[in-house]
N, CA, C and O atoms as a GROMACS GRO file, in nm:
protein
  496
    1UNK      N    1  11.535  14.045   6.589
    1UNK     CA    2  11.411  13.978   6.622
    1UNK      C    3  11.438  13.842   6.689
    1UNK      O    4  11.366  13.806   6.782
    2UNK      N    5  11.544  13.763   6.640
    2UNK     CA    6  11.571  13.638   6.728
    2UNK      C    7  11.625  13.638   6.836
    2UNK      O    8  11.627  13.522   6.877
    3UNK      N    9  11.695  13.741   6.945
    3UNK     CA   10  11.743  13.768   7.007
    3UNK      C   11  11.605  13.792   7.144
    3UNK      O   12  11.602  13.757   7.262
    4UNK      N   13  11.489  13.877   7.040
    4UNK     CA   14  11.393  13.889   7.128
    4UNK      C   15  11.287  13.715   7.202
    4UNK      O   16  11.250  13.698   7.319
    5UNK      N   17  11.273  13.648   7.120
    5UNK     CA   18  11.284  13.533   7.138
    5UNK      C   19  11.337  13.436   7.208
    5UNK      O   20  11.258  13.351   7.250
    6UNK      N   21  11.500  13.420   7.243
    6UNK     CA   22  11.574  13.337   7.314
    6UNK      C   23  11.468  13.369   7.483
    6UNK      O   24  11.393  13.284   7.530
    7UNK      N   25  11.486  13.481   7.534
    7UNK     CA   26  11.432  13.504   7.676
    7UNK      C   27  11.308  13.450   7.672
    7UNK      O   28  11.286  13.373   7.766
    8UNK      N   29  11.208  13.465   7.584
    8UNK     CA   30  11.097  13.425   7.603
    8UNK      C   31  11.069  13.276   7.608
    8UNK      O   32  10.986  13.233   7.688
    9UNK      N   33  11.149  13.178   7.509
    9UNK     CA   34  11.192  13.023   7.475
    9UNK      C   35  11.213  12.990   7.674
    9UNK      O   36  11.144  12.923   7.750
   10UNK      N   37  11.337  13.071   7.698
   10UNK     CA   38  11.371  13.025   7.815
   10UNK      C   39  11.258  13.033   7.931
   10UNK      O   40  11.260  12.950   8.022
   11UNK      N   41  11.177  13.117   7.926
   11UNK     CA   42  11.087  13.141   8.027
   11UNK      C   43  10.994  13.069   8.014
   11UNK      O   44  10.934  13.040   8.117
   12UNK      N   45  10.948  13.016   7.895
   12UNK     CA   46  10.892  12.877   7.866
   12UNK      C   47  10.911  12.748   7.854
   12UNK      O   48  10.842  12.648   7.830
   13UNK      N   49  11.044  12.778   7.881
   13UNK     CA   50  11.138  12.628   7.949
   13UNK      C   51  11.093  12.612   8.139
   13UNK      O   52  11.071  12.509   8.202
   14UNK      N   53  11.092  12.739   8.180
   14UNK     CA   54  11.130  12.740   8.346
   14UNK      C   55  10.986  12.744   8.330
   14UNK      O   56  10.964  12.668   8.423
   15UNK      N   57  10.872  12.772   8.286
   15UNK     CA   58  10.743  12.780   8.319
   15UNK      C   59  10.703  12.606   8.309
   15UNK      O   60  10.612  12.561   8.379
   16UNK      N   61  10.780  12.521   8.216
   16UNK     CA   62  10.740  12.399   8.163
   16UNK      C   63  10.748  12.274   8.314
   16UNK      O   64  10.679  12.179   8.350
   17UNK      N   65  10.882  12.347   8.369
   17UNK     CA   66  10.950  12.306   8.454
   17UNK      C   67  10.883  12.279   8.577
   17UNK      O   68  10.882  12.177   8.646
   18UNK      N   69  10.817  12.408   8.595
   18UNK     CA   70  10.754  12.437   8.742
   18UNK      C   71  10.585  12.341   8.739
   18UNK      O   72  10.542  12.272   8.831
   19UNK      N   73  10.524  12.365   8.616
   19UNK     CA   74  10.437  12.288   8.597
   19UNK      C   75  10.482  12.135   8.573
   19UNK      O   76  10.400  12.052   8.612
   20UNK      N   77  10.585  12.092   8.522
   20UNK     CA   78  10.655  11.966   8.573
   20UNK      C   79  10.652  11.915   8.740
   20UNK      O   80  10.589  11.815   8.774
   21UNK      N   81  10.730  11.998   8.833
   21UNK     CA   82  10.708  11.976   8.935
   21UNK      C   83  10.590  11.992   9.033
   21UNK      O   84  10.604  11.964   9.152
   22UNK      N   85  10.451  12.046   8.971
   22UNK     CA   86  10.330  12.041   9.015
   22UNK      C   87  10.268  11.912   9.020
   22UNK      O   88  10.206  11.867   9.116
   23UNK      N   89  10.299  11.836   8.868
   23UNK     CA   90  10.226  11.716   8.868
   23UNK      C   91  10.323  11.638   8.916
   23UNK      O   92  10.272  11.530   8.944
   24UNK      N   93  10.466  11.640   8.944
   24UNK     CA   94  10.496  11.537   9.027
   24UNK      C   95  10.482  11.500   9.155
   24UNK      O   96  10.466  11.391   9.210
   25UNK      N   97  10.493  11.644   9.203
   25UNK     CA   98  10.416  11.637   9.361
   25UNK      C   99  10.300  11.589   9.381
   25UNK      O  100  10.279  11.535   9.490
   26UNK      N  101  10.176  11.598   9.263
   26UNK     CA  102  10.061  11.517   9.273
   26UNK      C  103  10.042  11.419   9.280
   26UNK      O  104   9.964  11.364   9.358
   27UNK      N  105  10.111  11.372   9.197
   27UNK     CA  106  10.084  11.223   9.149
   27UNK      C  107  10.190  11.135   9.330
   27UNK      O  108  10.162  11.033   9.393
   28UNK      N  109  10.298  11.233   9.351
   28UNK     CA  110  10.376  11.142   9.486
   28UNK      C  111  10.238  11.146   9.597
   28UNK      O  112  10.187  11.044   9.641
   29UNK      N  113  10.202  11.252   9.624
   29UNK     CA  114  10.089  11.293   9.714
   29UNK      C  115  10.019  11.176   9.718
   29UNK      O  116  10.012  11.089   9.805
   30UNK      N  117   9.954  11.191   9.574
   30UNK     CA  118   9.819  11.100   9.557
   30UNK      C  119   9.877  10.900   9.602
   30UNK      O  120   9.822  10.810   9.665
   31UNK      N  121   9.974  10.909   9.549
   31UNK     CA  122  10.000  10.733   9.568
   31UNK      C  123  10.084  10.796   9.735
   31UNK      O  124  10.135  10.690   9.772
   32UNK      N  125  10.099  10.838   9.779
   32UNK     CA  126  10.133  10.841   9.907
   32UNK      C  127   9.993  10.816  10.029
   32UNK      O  128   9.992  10.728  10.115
   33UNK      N  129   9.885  10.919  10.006
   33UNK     CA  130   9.796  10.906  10.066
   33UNK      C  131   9.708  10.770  10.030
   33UNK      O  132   9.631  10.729  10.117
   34UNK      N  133   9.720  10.703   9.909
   34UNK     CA  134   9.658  10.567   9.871
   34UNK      C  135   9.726  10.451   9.931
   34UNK      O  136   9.675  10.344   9.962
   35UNK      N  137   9.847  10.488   9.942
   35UNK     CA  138   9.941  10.425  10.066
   35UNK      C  139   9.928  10.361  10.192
   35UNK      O  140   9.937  10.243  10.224
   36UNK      N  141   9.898  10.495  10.273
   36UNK     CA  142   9.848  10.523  10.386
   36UNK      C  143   9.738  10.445  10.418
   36UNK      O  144   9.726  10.344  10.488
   37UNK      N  145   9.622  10.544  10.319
   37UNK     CA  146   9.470  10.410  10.363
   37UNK      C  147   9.492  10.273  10.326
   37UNK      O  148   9.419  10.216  10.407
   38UNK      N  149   9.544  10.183  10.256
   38UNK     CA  150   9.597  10.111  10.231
   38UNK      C  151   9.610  10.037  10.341
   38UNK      O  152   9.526   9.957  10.381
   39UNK      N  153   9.753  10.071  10.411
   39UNK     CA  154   9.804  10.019  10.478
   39UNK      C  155   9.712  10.043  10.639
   39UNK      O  156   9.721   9.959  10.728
   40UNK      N  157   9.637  10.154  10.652
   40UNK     CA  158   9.533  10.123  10.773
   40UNK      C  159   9.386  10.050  10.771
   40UNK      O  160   9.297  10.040  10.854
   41UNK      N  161   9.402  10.007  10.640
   41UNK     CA  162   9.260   9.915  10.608
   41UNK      C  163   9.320   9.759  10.637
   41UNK      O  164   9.255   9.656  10.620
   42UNK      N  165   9.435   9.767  10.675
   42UNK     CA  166   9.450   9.612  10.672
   42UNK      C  167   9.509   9.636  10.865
   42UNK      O  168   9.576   9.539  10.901
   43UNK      N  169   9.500   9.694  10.926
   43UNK     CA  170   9.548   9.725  11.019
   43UNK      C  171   9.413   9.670  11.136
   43UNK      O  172   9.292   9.681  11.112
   44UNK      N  173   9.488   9.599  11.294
   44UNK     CA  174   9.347   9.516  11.357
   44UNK      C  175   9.326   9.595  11.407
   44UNK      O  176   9.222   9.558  11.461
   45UNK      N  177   9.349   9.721  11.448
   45UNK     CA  178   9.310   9.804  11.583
   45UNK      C  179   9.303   9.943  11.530
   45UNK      O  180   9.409   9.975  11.477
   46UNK      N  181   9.211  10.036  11.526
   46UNK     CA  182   9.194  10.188  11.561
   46UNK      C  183   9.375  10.271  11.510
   46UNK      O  184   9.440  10.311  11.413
   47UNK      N  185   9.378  10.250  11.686
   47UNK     CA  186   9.521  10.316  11.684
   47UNK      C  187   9.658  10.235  11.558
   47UNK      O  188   9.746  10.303  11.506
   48UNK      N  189   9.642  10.104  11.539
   48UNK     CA  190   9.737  10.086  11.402
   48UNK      C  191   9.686  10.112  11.328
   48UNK      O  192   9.745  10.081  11.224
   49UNK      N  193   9.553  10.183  11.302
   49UNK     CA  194   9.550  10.221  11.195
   49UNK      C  195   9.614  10.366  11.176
   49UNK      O  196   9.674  10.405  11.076
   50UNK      N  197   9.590  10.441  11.299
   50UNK     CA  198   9.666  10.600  11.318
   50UNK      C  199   9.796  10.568  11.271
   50UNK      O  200   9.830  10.629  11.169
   51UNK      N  201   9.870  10.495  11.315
   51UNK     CA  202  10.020  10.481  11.277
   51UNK      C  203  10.039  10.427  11.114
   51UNK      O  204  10.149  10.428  11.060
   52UNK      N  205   9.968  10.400  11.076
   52UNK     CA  206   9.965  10.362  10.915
   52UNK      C  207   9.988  10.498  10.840
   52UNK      O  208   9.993  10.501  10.717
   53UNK      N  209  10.000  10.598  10.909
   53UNK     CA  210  10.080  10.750  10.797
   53UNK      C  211  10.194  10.748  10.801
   53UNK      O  212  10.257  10.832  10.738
   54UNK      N  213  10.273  10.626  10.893
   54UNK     CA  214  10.412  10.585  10.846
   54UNK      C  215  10.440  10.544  10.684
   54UNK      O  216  10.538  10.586  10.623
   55UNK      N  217  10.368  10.482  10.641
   55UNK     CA  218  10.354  10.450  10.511
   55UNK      C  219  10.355  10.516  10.422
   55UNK      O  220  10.413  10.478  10.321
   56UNK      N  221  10.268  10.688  10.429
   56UNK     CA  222  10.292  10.793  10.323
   56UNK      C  223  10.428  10.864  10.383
   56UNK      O  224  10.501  10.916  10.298
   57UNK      N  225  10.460  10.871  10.492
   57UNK     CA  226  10.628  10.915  10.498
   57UNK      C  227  10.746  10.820  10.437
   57UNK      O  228  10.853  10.822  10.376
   58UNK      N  229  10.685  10.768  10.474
   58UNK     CA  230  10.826  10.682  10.386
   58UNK      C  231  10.822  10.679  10.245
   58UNK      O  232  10.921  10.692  10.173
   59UNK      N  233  10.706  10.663  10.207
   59UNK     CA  234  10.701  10.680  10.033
   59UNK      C  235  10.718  10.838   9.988
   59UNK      O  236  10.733  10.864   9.869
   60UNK      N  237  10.715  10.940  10.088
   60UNK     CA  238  10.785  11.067  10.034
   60UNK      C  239  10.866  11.103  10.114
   60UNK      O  240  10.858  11.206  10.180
   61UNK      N  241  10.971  11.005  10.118
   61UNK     CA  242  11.086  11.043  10.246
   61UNK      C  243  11.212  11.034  10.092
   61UNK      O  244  11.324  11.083  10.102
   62UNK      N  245  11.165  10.967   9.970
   62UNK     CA  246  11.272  10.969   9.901
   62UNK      C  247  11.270  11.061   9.795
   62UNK      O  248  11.355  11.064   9.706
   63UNK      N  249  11.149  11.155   9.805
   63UNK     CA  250  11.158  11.263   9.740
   63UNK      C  251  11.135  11.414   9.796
   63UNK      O  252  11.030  11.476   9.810
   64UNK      N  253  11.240  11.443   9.816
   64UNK     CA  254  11.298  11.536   9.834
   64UNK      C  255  11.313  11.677   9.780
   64UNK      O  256  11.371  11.770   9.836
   65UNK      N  257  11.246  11.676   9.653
   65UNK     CA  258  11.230  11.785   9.608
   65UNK      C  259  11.068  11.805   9.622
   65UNK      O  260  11.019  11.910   9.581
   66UNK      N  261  10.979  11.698   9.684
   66UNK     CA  262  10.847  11.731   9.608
   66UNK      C  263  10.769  11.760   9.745
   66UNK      O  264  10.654  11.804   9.746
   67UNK      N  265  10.848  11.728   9.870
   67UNK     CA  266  10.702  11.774   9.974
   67UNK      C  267  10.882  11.799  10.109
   67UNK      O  268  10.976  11.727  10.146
   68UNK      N  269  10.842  11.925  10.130
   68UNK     CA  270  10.923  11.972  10.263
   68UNK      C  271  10.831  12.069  10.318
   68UNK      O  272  10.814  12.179  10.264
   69UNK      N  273  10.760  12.027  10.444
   69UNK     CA  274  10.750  11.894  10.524
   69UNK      C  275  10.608  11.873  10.489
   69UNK      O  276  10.528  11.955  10.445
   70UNK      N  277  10.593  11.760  10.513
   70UNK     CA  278  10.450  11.646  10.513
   70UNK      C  279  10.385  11.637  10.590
   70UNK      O  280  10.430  11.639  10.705
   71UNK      N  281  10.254  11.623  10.567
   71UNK     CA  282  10.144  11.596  10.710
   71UNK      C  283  10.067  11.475  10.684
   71UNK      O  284   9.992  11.482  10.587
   72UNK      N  285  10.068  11.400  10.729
   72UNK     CA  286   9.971  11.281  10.714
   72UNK      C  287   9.875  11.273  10.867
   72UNK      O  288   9.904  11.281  10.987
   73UNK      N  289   9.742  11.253  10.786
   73UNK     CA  290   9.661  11.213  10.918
   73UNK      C  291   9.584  11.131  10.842
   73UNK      O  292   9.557  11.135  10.722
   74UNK      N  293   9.533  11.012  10.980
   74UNK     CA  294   9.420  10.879  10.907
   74UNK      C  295   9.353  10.891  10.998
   74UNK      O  296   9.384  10.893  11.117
   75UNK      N  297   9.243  10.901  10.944
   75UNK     CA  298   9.078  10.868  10.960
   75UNK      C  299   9.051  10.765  10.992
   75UNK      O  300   9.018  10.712  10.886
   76UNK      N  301   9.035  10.647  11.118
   76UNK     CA  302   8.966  10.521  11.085
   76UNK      C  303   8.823  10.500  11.100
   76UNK      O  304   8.759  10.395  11.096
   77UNK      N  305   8.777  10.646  11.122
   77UNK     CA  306   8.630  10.608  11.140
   77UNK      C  307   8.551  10.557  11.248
   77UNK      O  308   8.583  10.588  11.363
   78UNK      N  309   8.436  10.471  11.226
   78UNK     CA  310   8.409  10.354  11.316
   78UNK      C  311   8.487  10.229  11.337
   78UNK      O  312   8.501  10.194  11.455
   79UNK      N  313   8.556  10.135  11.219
   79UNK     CA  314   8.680  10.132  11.194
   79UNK      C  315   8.567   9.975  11.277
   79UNK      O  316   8.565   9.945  11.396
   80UNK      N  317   8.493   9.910  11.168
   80UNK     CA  318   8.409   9.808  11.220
   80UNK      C  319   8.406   9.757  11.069
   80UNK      O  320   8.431   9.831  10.974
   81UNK      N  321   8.376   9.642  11.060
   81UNK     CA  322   8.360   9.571  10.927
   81UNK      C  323   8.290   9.640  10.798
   81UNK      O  324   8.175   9.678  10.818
   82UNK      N  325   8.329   9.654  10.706
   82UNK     CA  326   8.264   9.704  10.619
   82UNK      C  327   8.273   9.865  10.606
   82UNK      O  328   8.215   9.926  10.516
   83UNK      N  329   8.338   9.917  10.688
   83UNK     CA  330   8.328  10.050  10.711
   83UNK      C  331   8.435  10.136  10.623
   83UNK      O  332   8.455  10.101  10.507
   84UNK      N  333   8.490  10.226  10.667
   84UNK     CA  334   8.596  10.288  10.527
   84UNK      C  335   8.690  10.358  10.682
   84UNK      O  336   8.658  10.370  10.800
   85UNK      N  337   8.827  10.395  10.598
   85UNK     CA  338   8.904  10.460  10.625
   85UNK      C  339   8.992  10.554  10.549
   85UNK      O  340   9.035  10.520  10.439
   86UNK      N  341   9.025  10.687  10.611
   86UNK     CA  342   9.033  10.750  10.487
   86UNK      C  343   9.229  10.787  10.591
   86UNK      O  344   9.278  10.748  10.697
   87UNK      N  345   9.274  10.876  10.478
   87UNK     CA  346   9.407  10.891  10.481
   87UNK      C  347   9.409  10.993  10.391
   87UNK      O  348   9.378  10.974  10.273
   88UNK      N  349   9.445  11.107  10.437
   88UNK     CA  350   9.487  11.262  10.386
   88UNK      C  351   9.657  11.327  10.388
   88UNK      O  352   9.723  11.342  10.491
   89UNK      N  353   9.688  11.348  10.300
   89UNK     CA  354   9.864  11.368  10.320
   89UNK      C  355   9.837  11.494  10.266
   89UNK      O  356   9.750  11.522  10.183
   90UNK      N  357   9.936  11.584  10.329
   90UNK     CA  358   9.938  11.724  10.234
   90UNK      C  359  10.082  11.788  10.243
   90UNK      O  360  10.145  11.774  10.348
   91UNK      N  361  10.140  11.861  10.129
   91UNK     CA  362  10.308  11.870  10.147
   91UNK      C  363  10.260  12.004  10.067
   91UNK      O  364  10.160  12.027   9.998
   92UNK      N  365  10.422  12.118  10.124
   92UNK     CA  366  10.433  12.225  10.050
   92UNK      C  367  10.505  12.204   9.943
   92UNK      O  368  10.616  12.161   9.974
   93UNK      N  369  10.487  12.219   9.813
   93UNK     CA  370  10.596  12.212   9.720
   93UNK      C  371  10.655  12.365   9.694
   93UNK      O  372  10.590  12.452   9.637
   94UNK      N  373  10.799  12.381   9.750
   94UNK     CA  374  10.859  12.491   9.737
   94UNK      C  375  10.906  12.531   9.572
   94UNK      O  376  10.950  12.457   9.484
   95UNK      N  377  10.883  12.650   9.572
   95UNK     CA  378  10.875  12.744   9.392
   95UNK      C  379  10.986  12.836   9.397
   95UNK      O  380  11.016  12.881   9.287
   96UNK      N  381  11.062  12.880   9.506
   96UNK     CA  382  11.148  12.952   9.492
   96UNK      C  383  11.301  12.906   9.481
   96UNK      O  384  11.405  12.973   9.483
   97UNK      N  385  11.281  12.778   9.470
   97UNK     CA  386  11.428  12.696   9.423
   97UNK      C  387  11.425  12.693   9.278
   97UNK      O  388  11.530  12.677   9.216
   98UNK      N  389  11.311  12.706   9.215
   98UNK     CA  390  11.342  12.708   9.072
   98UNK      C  391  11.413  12.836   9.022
   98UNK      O  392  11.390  12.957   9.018
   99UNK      N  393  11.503  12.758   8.989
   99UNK     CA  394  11.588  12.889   8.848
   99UNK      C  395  11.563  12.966   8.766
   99UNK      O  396  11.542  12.936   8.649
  100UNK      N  397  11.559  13.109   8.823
  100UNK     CA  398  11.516  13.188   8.703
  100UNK      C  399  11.383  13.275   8.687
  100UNK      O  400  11.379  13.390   8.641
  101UNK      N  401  11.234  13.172   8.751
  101UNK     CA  402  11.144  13.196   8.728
  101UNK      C  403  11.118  13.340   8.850
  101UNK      O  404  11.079  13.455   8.831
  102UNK      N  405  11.156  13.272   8.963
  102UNK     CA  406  11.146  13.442   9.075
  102UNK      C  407  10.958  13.416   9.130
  102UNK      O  408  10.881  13.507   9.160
  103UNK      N  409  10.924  13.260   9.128
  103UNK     CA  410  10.818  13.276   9.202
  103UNK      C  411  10.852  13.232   9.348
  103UNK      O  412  10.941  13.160   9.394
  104UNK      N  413  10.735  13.310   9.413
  104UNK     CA  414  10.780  13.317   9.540
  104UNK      C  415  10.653  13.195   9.606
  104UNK      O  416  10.553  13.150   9.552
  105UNK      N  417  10.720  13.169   9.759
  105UNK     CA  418  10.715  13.109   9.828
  105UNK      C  419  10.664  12.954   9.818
  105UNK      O  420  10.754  12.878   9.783
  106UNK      N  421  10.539  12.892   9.842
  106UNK     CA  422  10.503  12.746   9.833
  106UNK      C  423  10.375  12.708   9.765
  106UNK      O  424  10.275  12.779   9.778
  107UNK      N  425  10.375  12.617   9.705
  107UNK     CA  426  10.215  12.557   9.754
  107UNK      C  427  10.195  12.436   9.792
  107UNK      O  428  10.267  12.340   9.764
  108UNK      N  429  10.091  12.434   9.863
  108UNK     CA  430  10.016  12.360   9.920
  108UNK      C  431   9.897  12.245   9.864
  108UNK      O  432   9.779  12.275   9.846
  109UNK      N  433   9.952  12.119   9.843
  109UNK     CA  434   9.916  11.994   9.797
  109UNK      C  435   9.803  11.905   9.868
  109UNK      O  436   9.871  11.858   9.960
  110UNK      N  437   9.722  11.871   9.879
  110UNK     CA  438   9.618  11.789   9.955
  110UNK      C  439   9.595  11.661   9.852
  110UNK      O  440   9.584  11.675   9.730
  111UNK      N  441   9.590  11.518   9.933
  111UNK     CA  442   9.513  11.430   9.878
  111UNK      C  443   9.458  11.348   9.969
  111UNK      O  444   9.512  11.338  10.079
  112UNK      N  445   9.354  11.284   9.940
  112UNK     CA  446   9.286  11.210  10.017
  112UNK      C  447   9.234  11.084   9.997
  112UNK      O  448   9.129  11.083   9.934
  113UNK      N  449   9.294  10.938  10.045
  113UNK     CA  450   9.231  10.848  10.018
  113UNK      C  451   9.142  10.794  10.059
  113UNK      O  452   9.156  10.784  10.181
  114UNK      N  453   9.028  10.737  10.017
  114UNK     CA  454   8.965  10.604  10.091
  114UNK      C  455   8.959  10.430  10.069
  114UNK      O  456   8.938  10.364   9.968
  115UNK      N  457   8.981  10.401  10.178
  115UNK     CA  458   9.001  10.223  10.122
  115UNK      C  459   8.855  10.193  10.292
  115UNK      O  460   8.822  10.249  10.397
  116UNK      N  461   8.812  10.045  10.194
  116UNK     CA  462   8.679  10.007  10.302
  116UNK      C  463   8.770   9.893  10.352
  116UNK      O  464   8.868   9.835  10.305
  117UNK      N  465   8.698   9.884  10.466
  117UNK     CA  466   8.718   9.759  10.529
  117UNK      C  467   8.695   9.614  10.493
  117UNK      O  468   8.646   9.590  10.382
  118UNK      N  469   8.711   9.559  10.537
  118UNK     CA  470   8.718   9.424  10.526
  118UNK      C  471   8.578   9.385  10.578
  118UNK      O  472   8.553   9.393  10.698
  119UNK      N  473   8.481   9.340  10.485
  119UNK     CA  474   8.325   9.291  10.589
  119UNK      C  475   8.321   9.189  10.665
  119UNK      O  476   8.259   9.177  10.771
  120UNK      N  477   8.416   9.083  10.592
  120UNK     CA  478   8.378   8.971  10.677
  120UNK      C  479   8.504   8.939  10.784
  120UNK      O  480   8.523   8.826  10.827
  121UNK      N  481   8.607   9.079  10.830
  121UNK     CA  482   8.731   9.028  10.913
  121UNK      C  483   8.631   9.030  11.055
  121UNK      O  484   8.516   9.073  11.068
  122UNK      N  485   8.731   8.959  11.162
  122UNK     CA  486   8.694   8.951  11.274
  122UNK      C  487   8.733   8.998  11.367
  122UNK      O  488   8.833   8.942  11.412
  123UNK      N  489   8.692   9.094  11.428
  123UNK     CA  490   8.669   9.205  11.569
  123UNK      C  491   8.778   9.164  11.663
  123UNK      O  492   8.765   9.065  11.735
  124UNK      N  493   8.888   9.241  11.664
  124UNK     CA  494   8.989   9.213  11.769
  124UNK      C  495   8.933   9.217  11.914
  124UNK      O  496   9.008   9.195  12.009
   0.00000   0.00000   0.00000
């Protein structure tokens, strides 16, 4: 009877695992894309704000197990005082590197931030 057990322990080790690496990919996602808008809400122009998804690459450029490959796109909107900008990152987290378990292929992560503008900055 304990013998029947060990396999099952283990498969609830590699199941613990994979749901381990779900919420870490979330949680990188989520402060990656909070990142992003972040860094294009403080940005003077439209287009720096487009380039502000440099910011969620680099904050998941050092993890390596949790998004191969990344998409970042920013929203600036009207991108006028008071207004919002949003920032969406989305990464596959690959399942078939885990040991053991035999799930196949990826999933697919989305997050989305919004940060507002500044009301009282002044109009480049």
């Amino acid at each position: 009877m304990a013998l029947g057990y060990i396999p099952l322990m283990v498969l609830a080790v590699l199941a613990i695992v994979a749901c381990l690496r779900f919420a870490s990919a979330a949680i990188d996602v989520h402060s990656a894309a909070a990142a992003a808008a972040r860094r294009a809400s403080l940005a003077r122009t439209p287009a720096e704000a487009r380039q502000a998804g440099d910011a969620a690459s680099v904050s998941l450029a050092g993890r390596h197990v949790t998004c191969q490959p990344s998409t970042v796109t920013v929203d600036p909107g009207a991108f006028v005082p008071g207004g919002q900008v949003s920032a969406t990152v989305a990464c596959r987290v690959r399942l078939e590197d885990l040991y053991g378990l035999g799930l196949p292929g990826a999933v697919t992560i989305r997050a989305t931030s919004r940060q507002p503008l500044d009301a009282y900055r002044s109009q480049p």
